[in-house]
GROMACS .gro file of C-alpha atoms in nm:
model
   92
    1MET     CA    1  -0.857   2.301  -1.384
    2SER     CA    2  -0.749   2.663  -1.416
    3LEU     CA    3  -0.579   2.829  -1.120
    4ALA     CA    4  -0.863   3.079  -1.106
    5MET     CA    5  -1.108   2.797  -1.033
    6GLU     CA    6  -0.880   2.606  -0.797
    7THR     CA    7  -1.035   2.538  -0.457
    8GLU     CA    8  -0.878   2.658  -0.134
    9PHE     CA    9  -0.829   2.296  -0.023
   10ARG     CA   10  -0.638   2.211  -0.339
   11ARG     CA   11  -0.424   2.524  -0.305
   12LYS     CA   12  -0.329   2.432   0.051
   13SER     CA   13  -0.273   2.064  -0.023
   14ARG     CA   14  -0.036   2.146  -0.310
   15ASP     CA   15   0.207   2.290  -0.054
   16LEU     CA   16   0.202   1.988   0.181
   17PRO     CA   17   0.528   1.792   0.204
   18LEU     CA   18   0.532   1.451   0.037
   19ARG     CA   19   0.581   1.148   0.261
   20ALA     CA   20   0.685   0.795   0.177
   21LEU     CA   21   0.414   0.534   0.213
   22SER     CA   22   0.473   0.337   0.529
   23LEU     CA   23   0.471  -0.042   0.513
   24VAL     CA   24   0.344  -0.243   0.808
   25ASP     CA   25   0.474  -0.595   0.861
   26VAL     CA   26   0.173  -0.774   1.010
   27GLY     CA   27   0.362  -1.101   1.063
   28ALA     CA   28   0.348  -1.047   1.441
   29ALA     CA   29  -0.027  -1.095   1.425
   30HIS     CA   30   0.037  -1.461   1.340
   31THR     CA   31   0.229  -1.524   1.662
   32SER     CA   32   0.111  -1.573   2.016
   33ASP     CA   33   0.357  -1.314   2.150
   34PRO     CA   34   0.143  -1.049   2.326
   35VAL     CA   35   0.429  -0.795   2.329
   36ALA     CA   36   0.478  -0.825   1.951
   37ILE     CA   37   0.103  -0.802   1.891
   38GLU     CA   38   0.073  -0.493   2.113
   39ALA     CA   39   0.365  -0.328   1.929
   40LEU     CA   40   0.193  -0.401   1.597
   41ALA     CA   41  -0.134  -0.257   1.729
   42GLU     CA   42   0.046   0.060   1.840
   43GLU     CA   43   0.216   0.099   1.500
   44TRP     CA   44  -0.118   0.037   1.324
   45ARG     CA   45  -0.295   0.295   1.543
   46ASN     CA   46  -0.026   0.559   1.485
   47ILE     CA   47  -0.041   0.516   1.109
   48TRP     CA   48  -0.420   0.530   1.084
   49GLU     CA   49  -0.444   0.828   1.318
   50GLY     CA   50  -0.161   1.012   1.141
   51VAL     CA   51  -0.117   0.933   0.774
   52GLY     CA   52  -0.445   0.750   0.720
   53PHE     CA   53  -0.327   0.478   0.484
   54THR     CA   54  -0.049   0.222   0.458
   55GLY     CA   55   0.085  -0.075   0.270
   56ILE     CA   56   0.079  -0.419   0.433
   57VAL     CA   57   0.355  -0.679   0.407
   58ASN     CA   58   0.369  -1.035   0.539
   59PRO     CA   59  -0.009  -1.077   0.552
   60GLY     CA   60   0.016  -1.452   0.611
   61PHE     CA   61  -0.102  -1.560   0.268
   62ASP     CA   62   0.077  -1.572  -0.062
   63ALA     CA   63  -0.147  -1.371  -0.292
   64VAL     CA   64  -0.023  -1.397  -0.649
   65GLY     CA   65  -0.087  -1.149  -0.927
   66GLU     CA   66  -0.084  -1.295  -1.274
   67SER     CA   67  -0.256  -1.259  -1.609
   68LEU     CA   68  -0.585  -1.441  -1.656
   69PRO     CA   69  -0.552  -1.737  -1.893
   70THR     CA   70  -0.834  -1.595  -2.105
   71CYS     CA   71  -0.637  -1.271  -2.154
   72THR     CA   72  -0.319  -1.426  -2.295
   73ASP     CA   73  -0.231  -1.661  -2.579
   74ALA     CA   74   0.053  -1.719  -2.825
   75ASP     CA   75  -0.028  -1.394  -3.009
   76ASN     CA   76  -0.086  -1.195  -2.689
   77PRO     CA   77   0.175  -1.302  -2.431
   78GLN     CA   78   0.177  -1.197  -2.066
   79LYS     CA   79   0.328  -0.845  -2.037
   80HIS     CA   80   0.425  -0.851  -1.669
   81PRO     CA   81   0.583  -1.124  -1.458
   82THR     CA   82   0.377  -1.327  -1.215
   83GLN     CA   83   0.451  -1.184  -0.870
   84ASN     CA   84   0.348  -1.262  -0.516
   85TYR     CA   85   0.242  -0.985  -0.278
   86TRP     CA   86   0.590  -0.943  -0.125
   87GLU     CA   87   0.763  -0.912  -0.463
   88PHE     CA   88   0.506  -0.659  -0.583
   89SER     CA   89   0.512  -0.443  -0.268
   90THR     CA   90   0.891  -0.434  -0.234
   91GLY     CA   91   0.987  -0.437  -0.602
   92THR     CA   92   1.207  -0.746  -0.560
   0.00000   0.00000   0.00000
């Protein structure tokens, strides 16, 4: 898009400061501790009212990302390691 055709919104958003994506540890939701759950709810509310999106860690299930068996074979090996959600989201 040429600068002459750039919208006002895009012009203004280009000058906004970049922020790191926040990560919310939702492990407290799996407890029966009302104080921990209320703190999580407050953190969740602040993120969605402020930034509008987040990453979630400790969701209580071990989602695994891996290549489909039909997409790999001896001539076409897996390109990326199998990772669970925590490893993917934290880069560990």
